[in-house]
Amino acid sequence: MQLTNHLPGAPAWPLALALTLGGPGLALAAEGGVGHYLPGGMATLIDRPPTKPGWVVEPIVLHYEGSASASRAIPIAGTLTAGLRASSDAVMLGGLYTLTQTPFGAHYSLGAYVPYVWASVTAQLDTPLGTVRRRDRAAGFGDLTLIPAMLAWQTGFWQVSATLPVYAPTGQYQQGRLANPGLNYWTFDPTLGVSYGNDKSGLNASLYLGLAMNTENPATRYHSGSTLHLDASIQQLLPVGPGFLGIGAEAFYLDQVTPDSGAGARLGGFQGRTAGVGPVLSYVLPRGTKTLVAELRWLPEVDVSNRLKGDYVWLKLVCQFGK
């Protein structure tokens, strides 16, 4: 994504940073209201689409822990569960390439992200012999994220962007298993963004709005509804050592705007919602034609319906190679 901020008296330094996408971190409960896009996927200055030709490489680490009430049934992989407790860790490696051409007057980028996921899920299940407590663990490659189109228009302190992430069902999946690295369906997530970056004061603010639309899971005949997601952040850059320290906060809101459907939707529409807010800490280190960035986000959920409730922790490391 793009960062062009500096403090008074400091030289301007462009930075292209990669899109961070959430899907593989919680593939264990997609049909219960959690899908490919996760809070923190695209929210801060580190996530702005690039406006500088060249490569961006980004390793990402995501950790999530959450739980649901024993009185709240949640469908997972064709199974109804209660008292769900889950933890998930994902390591993703992604990259973007920004072309020198500017179609429609926009900077054009494309890329992909490959995740590896470790998941552990514990839940109560109803069986012919009564209620049992079961724990499943799984590890493997998650669903591939493709970025066929990322457009960014820059004017002064403002940037407007349009991005089309496509999540492909390439991850490991097994019907009836509580923990799955993949979701077993496609998601198309057109996202619009507007960002403000003042290169005199170091103040940054971003707002991203997307609609994640899913296909049906052919194994369970479950069609998860579409989810509207809104992420906003504000950050202040301060000169510290050889680089810049960023301090700020992010707020998010996800709302399933269409009901679940299909033969496997045994609980009906089961529309989920979540909201939360948390701190963001980053450090940017310019080095000639390269720029290194590290960012840590802690995003606790504060208002949840028909989903797990827990905490997202993101660690993003970015290296931008300019031309």
Short mmCIF file of C-alpha atoms in Angstrom, two decimals:
data_model
loop_
_atom_site.label_atom_id
_atom_site.label_comp_id
_atom_site.label_asym_id
_atom_site.label_seq_id
_atom_site.Cartn_x
_atom_site.Cartn_y
_atom_site.Cartn_z
CA MET A 1 0.00 0.00 0.00
CA GLN A 2 1.01 3.61 -0.21
CA LEU A 3 2.46 5.81 2.47
CA THR A 4 3.72 9.30 1.59
CA ASN A 5 3.83 10.89 4.99
CA HIS A 6 6.54 12.77 6.80
CA LEU A 7 6.81 15.25 9.61
CA PRO A 8 7.65 18.97 9.25
CA GLY A 9 11.17 19.42 7.94
CA ALA A 10 11.60 15.77 6.94
CA PRO A 11 11.95 14.69 3.30
CA ALA A 12 8.98 13.02 1.64
CA TRP A 13 9.42 9.26 1.15
CA PRO A 14 6.99 7.13 -0.87
CA LEU A 15 6.14 3.64 0.36
CA ALA A 16 4.09 0.95 -1.37
CA LEU A 17 2.63 -1.60 1.02
CA ALA A 18 0.72 -4.83 0.38
CA LEU A 19 -2.94 -5.68 0.92
CA THR A 20 -3.47 -7.71 4.04
CA LEU A 21 -6.27 -10.24 3.71
CA GLY A 22 -7.91 -12.11 6.50
CA GLY A 23 -9.52 -15.31 5.36
CA PRO A 24 -7.25 -18.14 6.50
CA GLY A 25 -7.10 -17.15 10.14
CA LEU A 26 -10.51 -18.52 11.12
CA ALA A 27 -11.52 -21.11 8.57
CA LEU A 28 -12.89 -23.27 11.37
CA ALA A 29 -16.34 -21.63 11.61
CA ALA A 30 -17.22 -20.00 8.30
CA GLU A 31 -20.76 -21.30 8.16
CA GLY A 32 -21.38 -19.92 11.63
CA GLY A 33 -21.03 -16.32 10.43
CA VAL A 34 -17.25 -16.07 10.05
CA GLY A 35 -15.97 -15.87 6.49
CA HIS A 36 -12.86 -15.12 4.48
CA TYR A 37 -12.59 -11.46 5.44
CA LEU A 38 -11.53 -10.83 9.04
CA PRO A 39 -11.26 -7.54 10.98
CA GLY A 40 -7.91 -5.90 10.37
CA GLY A 41 -7.70 -7.20 6.83
CA MET A 42 -7.58 -3.73 5.30
CA ALA A 43 -7.70 -0.79 7.65
CA THR A 44 -4.58 1.32 8.24
CA LEU A 45 -1.90 3.27 6.41
CA ILE A 46 0.07 0.04 5.85
CA ASP A 47 -2.83 -1.29 3.75
CA ARG A 48 -3.06 1.50 1.18
CA PRO A 49 -2.78 0.35 -2.45
CA PRO A 50 0.61 1.14 -4.00
CA THR A 51 1.25 4.16 -6.20
CA LYS A 52 4.92 3.38 -6.83
CA PRO A 53 5.93 0.84 -9.52
CA GLY A 54 7.72 -2.26 -8.26
CA TRP A 55 7.37 -5.21 -5.90
CA VAL A 56 5.96 -5.45 -2.40
CA VAL A 57 6.62 -8.56 -0.26
CA GLU A 58 4.66 -9.10 2.94
CA PRO A 59 4.80 -11.88 5.54
CA ILE A 60 1.88 -11.79 8.01
CA VAL A 61 1.16 -13.57 11.29
CA LEU A 62 -2.41 -13.72 12.61
CA HIS A 63 -3.60 -15.13 15.95
CA TYR A 64 -7.20 -15.46 17.07
CA GLU A 65 -8.87 -16.89 20.17
CA GLY A 66 -12.62 -16.86 20.68
CA SER A 67 -15.57 -18.63 22.23
CA ALA A 68 -19.36 -18.82 22.08
CA SER A 69 -21.98 -19.44 24.77
CA ALA A 70 -23.07 -23.01 25.46
CA SER A 71 -26.62 -21.86 24.72
CA ARG A 72 -25.70 -20.65 21.21
CA ALA A 73 -25.67 -23.35 18.49
CA ILE A 74 -23.20 -22.70 15.66
CA PRO A 75 -22.98 -24.75 12.43
CA ILE A 76 -19.51 -25.89 11.36
CA ALA A 77 -18.73 -28.08 8.34
CA GLY A 78 -22.16 -29.72 8.38
CA THR A 79 -22.20 -30.16 12.18
CA LEU A 80 -24.14 -28.24 14.86
CA THR A 81 -22.03 -27.28 17.86
CA ALA A 82 -22.47 -25.56 21.23
CA GLY A 83 -20.05 -24.11 23.76
CA LEU A 84 -17.56 -23.51 20.96
CA ARG A 85 -13.98 -22.55 21.85
CA ALA A 86 -11.42 -22.00 19.11
CA SER A 87 -7.90 -20.78 18.50
CA SER A 88 -6.19 -20.25 15.19
CA ASP A 89 -2.76 -19.19 13.98
CA ALA A 90 -1.94 -18.35 10.38
CA VAL A 91 1.27 -17.42 8.60
CA MET A 92 0.78 -15.78 5.22
CA LEU A 93 3.24 -14.82 2.53
CA GLY A 94 2.03 -12.40 -0.08
CA GLY A 95 3.23 -10.09 -2.77
CA LEU A 96 2.02 -7.35 -5.11
CA TYR A 97 3.44 -5.91 -8.29
CA THR A 98 2.56 -2.37 -9.37
CA LEU A 99 2.77 -1.63 -13.09
CA THR A 100 4.28 1.49 -14.57
CA GLN A 101 1.17 1.92 -16.76
CA THR A 102 -1.76 3.88 -15.29
CA PRO A 103 -5.07 2.66 -16.80
CA PHE A 104 -7.98 5.06 -16.20
CA GLY A 105 -5.44 7.37 -14.56
CA ALA A 106 -5.00 4.88 -11.69
CA HIS A 107 -1.98 3.02 -10.35
CA TYR A 108 -2.64 -0.67 -11.09
CA SER A 109 -1.41 -3.57 -8.93
CA LEU A 110 -2.01 -7.32 -8.83
CA GLY A 111 -0.81 -10.12 -6.57
CA ALA A 112 -1.58 -13.11 -4.36
CA TYR A 113 -1.33 -14.41 -0.76
CA VAL A 114 -0.67 -17.99 0.37
CA PRO A 115 -1.54 -18.96 3.99
CA TYR A 116 -0.59 -21.85 6.26
CA VAL A 117 -2.98 -22.41 9.17
CA TRP A 118 -2.98 -24.17 12.55
CA ALA A 119 -6.45 -24.46 14.12
CA SER A 120 -7.83 -26.03 17.30
CA VAL A 121 -11.57 -26.25 18.06
CA THR A 122 -13.44 -27.65 21.05
CA ALA A 123 -17.23 -27.95 21.15
CA GLN A 124 -20.20 -29.91 22.44
CA LEU A 125 -21.92 -32.18 19.92
CA ASP A 126 -25.25 -33.98 20.14
CA THR A 127 -24.94 -37.70 19.29
CA PRO A 128 -27.29 -40.71 19.54
CA LEU A 129 -25.47 -41.54 22.81
CA GLY A 130 -25.96 -38.03 24.23
CA THR A 131 -23.91 -34.83 24.34
CA VAL A 132 -20.16 -35.27 23.99
CA ARG A 133 -17.25 -32.83 24.13
CA ARG A 134 -14.95 -33.07 21.11
CA ARG A 135 -11.70 -31.41 20.17
CA ASP A 136 -10.33 -31.26 16.62
CA ARG A 137 -7.00 -29.96 15.43
CA ALA A 138 -5.80 -29.34 11.89
CA ALA A 139 -2.85 -27.78 10.11
CA GLY A 140 -2.32 -27.14 6.44
CA PHE A 141 -2.48 -24.66 3.59
CA GLY A 142 -5.49 -22.36 3.65
CA ASP A 143 -7.43 -20.70 0.86
CA LEU A 144 -5.41 -18.74 -1.69
CA THR A 145 -6.16 -15.01 -2.00
CA LEU A 146 -5.91 -13.59 -5.51
CA ILE A 147 -5.75 -9.86 -6.28
CA PRO A 148 -6.53 -9.52 -10.00
CA ALA A 149 -7.24 -5.79 -9.74
CA MET A 150 -6.17 -3.05 -7.33
CA LEU A 151 -6.58 0.55 -8.47
CA ALA A 152 -5.46 3.70 -6.66
CA TRP A 153 -5.99 7.36 -7.53
CA GLN A 154 -3.78 9.85 -5.68
CA THR A 155 -4.40 13.60 -5.42
CA GLY A 156 -2.63 15.69 -2.82
CA PHE A 157 -3.14 14.26 0.66
CA TRP A 158 -6.02 12.02 -0.51
CA GLN A 159 -6.17 8.58 -2.06
CA VAL A 160 -9.22 6.76 -3.44
CA SER A 161 -8.93 3.03 -4.15
CA ALA A 162 -10.86 0.08 -5.57
CA THR A 163 -9.75 -3.50 -4.92
CA LEU A 164 -11.13 -6.93 -5.87
CA PRO A 165 -9.82 -9.73 -3.61
CA VAL A 166 -10.89 -13.21 -4.71
CA TYR A 167 -10.59 -16.10 -2.22
CA ALA A 168 -10.18 -19.49 -3.92
CA PRO A 169 -11.12 -22.76 -2.12
CA THR A 170 -7.64 -24.28 -2.34
CA GLY A 171 -7.22 -25.02 1.38
CA GLN A 172 -7.62 -28.36 3.12
CA TYR A 173 -11.23 -29.13 4.06
CA GLN A 174 -13.07 -32.14 5.47
CA GLN A 175 -16.82 -32.28 6.07
CA GLY A 176 -17.68 -32.94 9.71
CA ARG A 177 -14.26 -31.84 11.02
CA LEU A 178 -14.49 -28.89 13.42
CA ALA A 179 -11.10 -27.42 12.47
CA ASN A 180 -10.42 -26.82 8.77
CA PRO A 181 -7.68 -24.68 7.17
CA GLY A 182 -9.96 -24.01 4.17
CA LEU A 183 -13.58 -22.91 3.76
CA ASN A 184 -14.46 -24.90 0.62
CA TYR A 185 -16.16 -22.03 -1.22
CA TRP A 186 -15.28 -18.94 -3.25
CA THR A 187 -15.58 -15.37 -1.98
CA PHE A 188 -15.56 -12.18 -4.08
CA ASP A 189 -14.94 -9.07 -2.00
CA PRO A 190 -15.03 -5.74 -3.92
CA THR A 191 -13.70 -3.04 -1.59
CA LEU A 192 -13.63 0.75 -1.86
CA GLY A 193 -11.34 2.94 0.21
CA VAL A 194 -10.52 6.55 0.94
CA SER A 195 -7.39 7.60 2.81
CA TYR A 196 -5.90 10.84 4.07
CA GLY A 197 -2.18 11.23 4.65
CA ASN A 198 -0.83 14.66 5.59
CA ASP A 199 2.84 14.80 4.59
CA LYS A 200 3.40 17.86 6.79
CA SER A 201 1.88 16.79 10.11
CA GLY A 202 2.17 12.98 9.84
CA LEU A 203 -1.56 12.51 10.48
CA ASN A 204 -3.16 9.53 8.70
CA ALA A 205 -6.75 8.32 8.48
CA SER A 206 -8.36 5.56 6.40
CA LEU A 207 -11.83 4.17 5.73
CA TYR A 208 -12.53 0.95 3.79
CA LEU A 209 -15.93 -0.51 2.85
CA GLY A 210 -16.36 -3.94 1.26
CA LEU A 211 -19.00 -6.54 0.50
CA ALA A 212 -17.85 -10.19 0.73
CA MET A 213 -20.08 -12.39 -1.48
CA ASN A 214 -19.83 -16.18 -1.14
CA THR A 215 -20.64 -19.19 -3.27
CA GLU A 216 -22.21 -22.34 -1.82
CA ASN A 217 -20.11 -24.93 0.02
CA PRO A 218 -20.73 -28.01 -2.20
CA ALA A 219 -19.85 -30.46 0.60
CA THR A 220 -22.50 -29.22 3.04
CA ARG A 221 -24.91 -27.44 0.65
CA TYR A 222 -24.54 -24.37 2.87
CA HIS A 223 -24.54 -20.92 1.27
CA SER A 224 -23.15 -18.31 3.67
CA GLY A 225 -24.75 -14.87 3.27
CA SER A 226 -22.94 -11.75 2.08
CA THR A 227 -21.07 -9.69 4.68
CA LEU A 228 -20.64 -5.92 4.71
CA HIS A 229 -17.39 -4.88 6.40
CA LEU A 230 -16.27 -1.42 7.43
CA ASP A 231 -12.80 -0.66 8.84
CA ALA A 232 -11.53 2.76 9.93
CA SER A 233 -8.28 3.92 11.50
CA ILE A 234 -6.41 7.01 12.61
CA GLN A 235 -2.64 7.16 13.16
CA GLN A 236 0.04 9.71 13.96
CA LEU A 237 3.61 9.33 12.66
CA LEU A 238 6.45 10.60 14.86
CA PRO A 239 10.19 10.71 14.03
CA VAL A 240 11.92 8.17 16.28
CA GLY A 241 15.50 7.06 15.59
CA PRO A 242 16.22 6.50 11.89
CA GLY A 243 12.54 6.00 11.05
CA PHE A 244 8.99 6.88 12.06
CA LEU A 245 6.87 5.50 14.90
CA GLY A 246 3.15 5.24 14.23
CA ILE A 247 0.61 5.30 17.08
CA GLY A 248 -3.09 4.95 16.48
CA ALA A 249 -6.31 2.96 16.71
CA GLU A 250 -8.61 0.93 14.48
CA ALA A 251 -12.35 0.30 14.70
CA PHE A 252 -14.26 -2.30 12.70
CA TYR A 253 -17.83 -3.37 11.98
CA LEU A 254 -18.94 -6.52 10.12
CA ASP A 255 -22.59 -7.25 9.40
CA GLN A 256 -24.04 -10.18 7.45
CA VAL A 257 -26.58 -8.40 5.26
CA THR A 258 -28.12 -11.44 3.55
CA PRO A 259 -29.21 -14.67 5.29
CA ASP A 260 -27.57 -18.06 5.02
CA SER A 261 -29.40 -20.44 2.70
CA GLY A 262 -29.22 -23.86 1.08
CA ALA A 263 -30.15 -27.36 2.15
CA GLY A 264 -27.43 -27.36 4.83
CA ALA A 265 -28.61 -24.16 6.58
CA ARG A 266 -30.37 -26.03 9.43
CA LEU A 267 -30.54 -22.91 11.63
CA GLY A 268 -32.10 -20.72 8.97
CA GLY A 269 -30.65 -17.33 8.10
CA PHE A 270 -28.16 -17.25 11.04
CA GLN A 271 -26.94 -13.73 10.26
CA GLY A 272 -23.84 -12.71 12.20
CA ARG A 273 -22.44 -9.38 13.31
CA THR A 274 -19.34 -8.14 15.13
CA ALA A 275 -17.74 -4.83 16.09
CA GLY A 276 -14.60 -3.87 17.94
CA VAL A 277 -11.80 -1.38 18.46
CA GLY A 278 -8.15 -1.64 19.40
CA PRO A 279 -4.66 -0.06 19.26
CA VAL A 280 -2.23 -0.05 16.34
CA LEU A 281 1.54 0.35 16.69
CA SER A 282 3.89 0.58 13.70
CA TYR A 283 7.45 1.48 12.74
CA VAL A 284 8.59 2.60 9.29
CA LEU A 285 12.25 2.46 8.27
CA PRO A 286 13.21 3.99 4.89
CA ARG A 287 16.41 2.60 3.35
CA GLY A 288 17.20 4.09 -0.06
CA THR A 289 14.93 2.47 -2.66
CA LYS A 290 13.66 -0.01 -0.02
CA THR A 291 11.30 0.59 2.86
CA LEU A 292 10.79 -1.76 5.80
CA VAL A 293 7.64 -1.62 7.92
CA ALA A 294 6.42 -3.53 10.96
CA GLU A 295 2.91 -3.17 12.39
CA LEU A 296 1.17 -4.77 15.37
CA ARG A 297 -2.62 -4.65 15.89
CA TRP A 298 -4.72 -5.93 18.78
CA LEU A 299 -8.42 -5.93 17.91
CA PRO A 300 -10.78 -7.24 20.61
CA GLU A 301 -14.43 -7.81 19.67
CA VAL A 302 -16.88 -5.91 21.89
CA ASP A 303 -20.32 -6.57 20.32
CA VAL A 304 -21.01 -9.94 18.69
CA SER A 305 -24.06 -11.83 17.43
CA ASN A 306 -24.11 -15.39 16.01
CA ARG A 307 -20.31 -15.58 15.95
CA LEU A 308 -17.40 -16.38 18.18
CA LYS A 309 -16.28 -13.52 20.42
CA GLY A 310 -12.56 -13.04 20.92
CA ASP A 311 -9.42 -11.12 19.99
CA TYR A 312 -7.52 -10.70 16.72
CA VAL A 313 -3.77 -10.06 16.87
CA TRP A 314 -2.03 -9.12 13.61
CA LEU A 315 1.72 -8.79 13.00
CA LYS A 316 2.63 -7.47 9.55
CA LEU A 317 6.11 -7.12 8.10
CA VAL A 318 6.55 -5.40 4.75
CA CYS A 319 9.43 -4.77 2.36
CA GLN A 320 8.89 -2.51 -0.64
CA PHE A 321 11.31 -2.66 -3.58
CA GLY A 322 10.92 0.44 -5.72
CA LYS A 323 12.15 0.95 -9.23
#
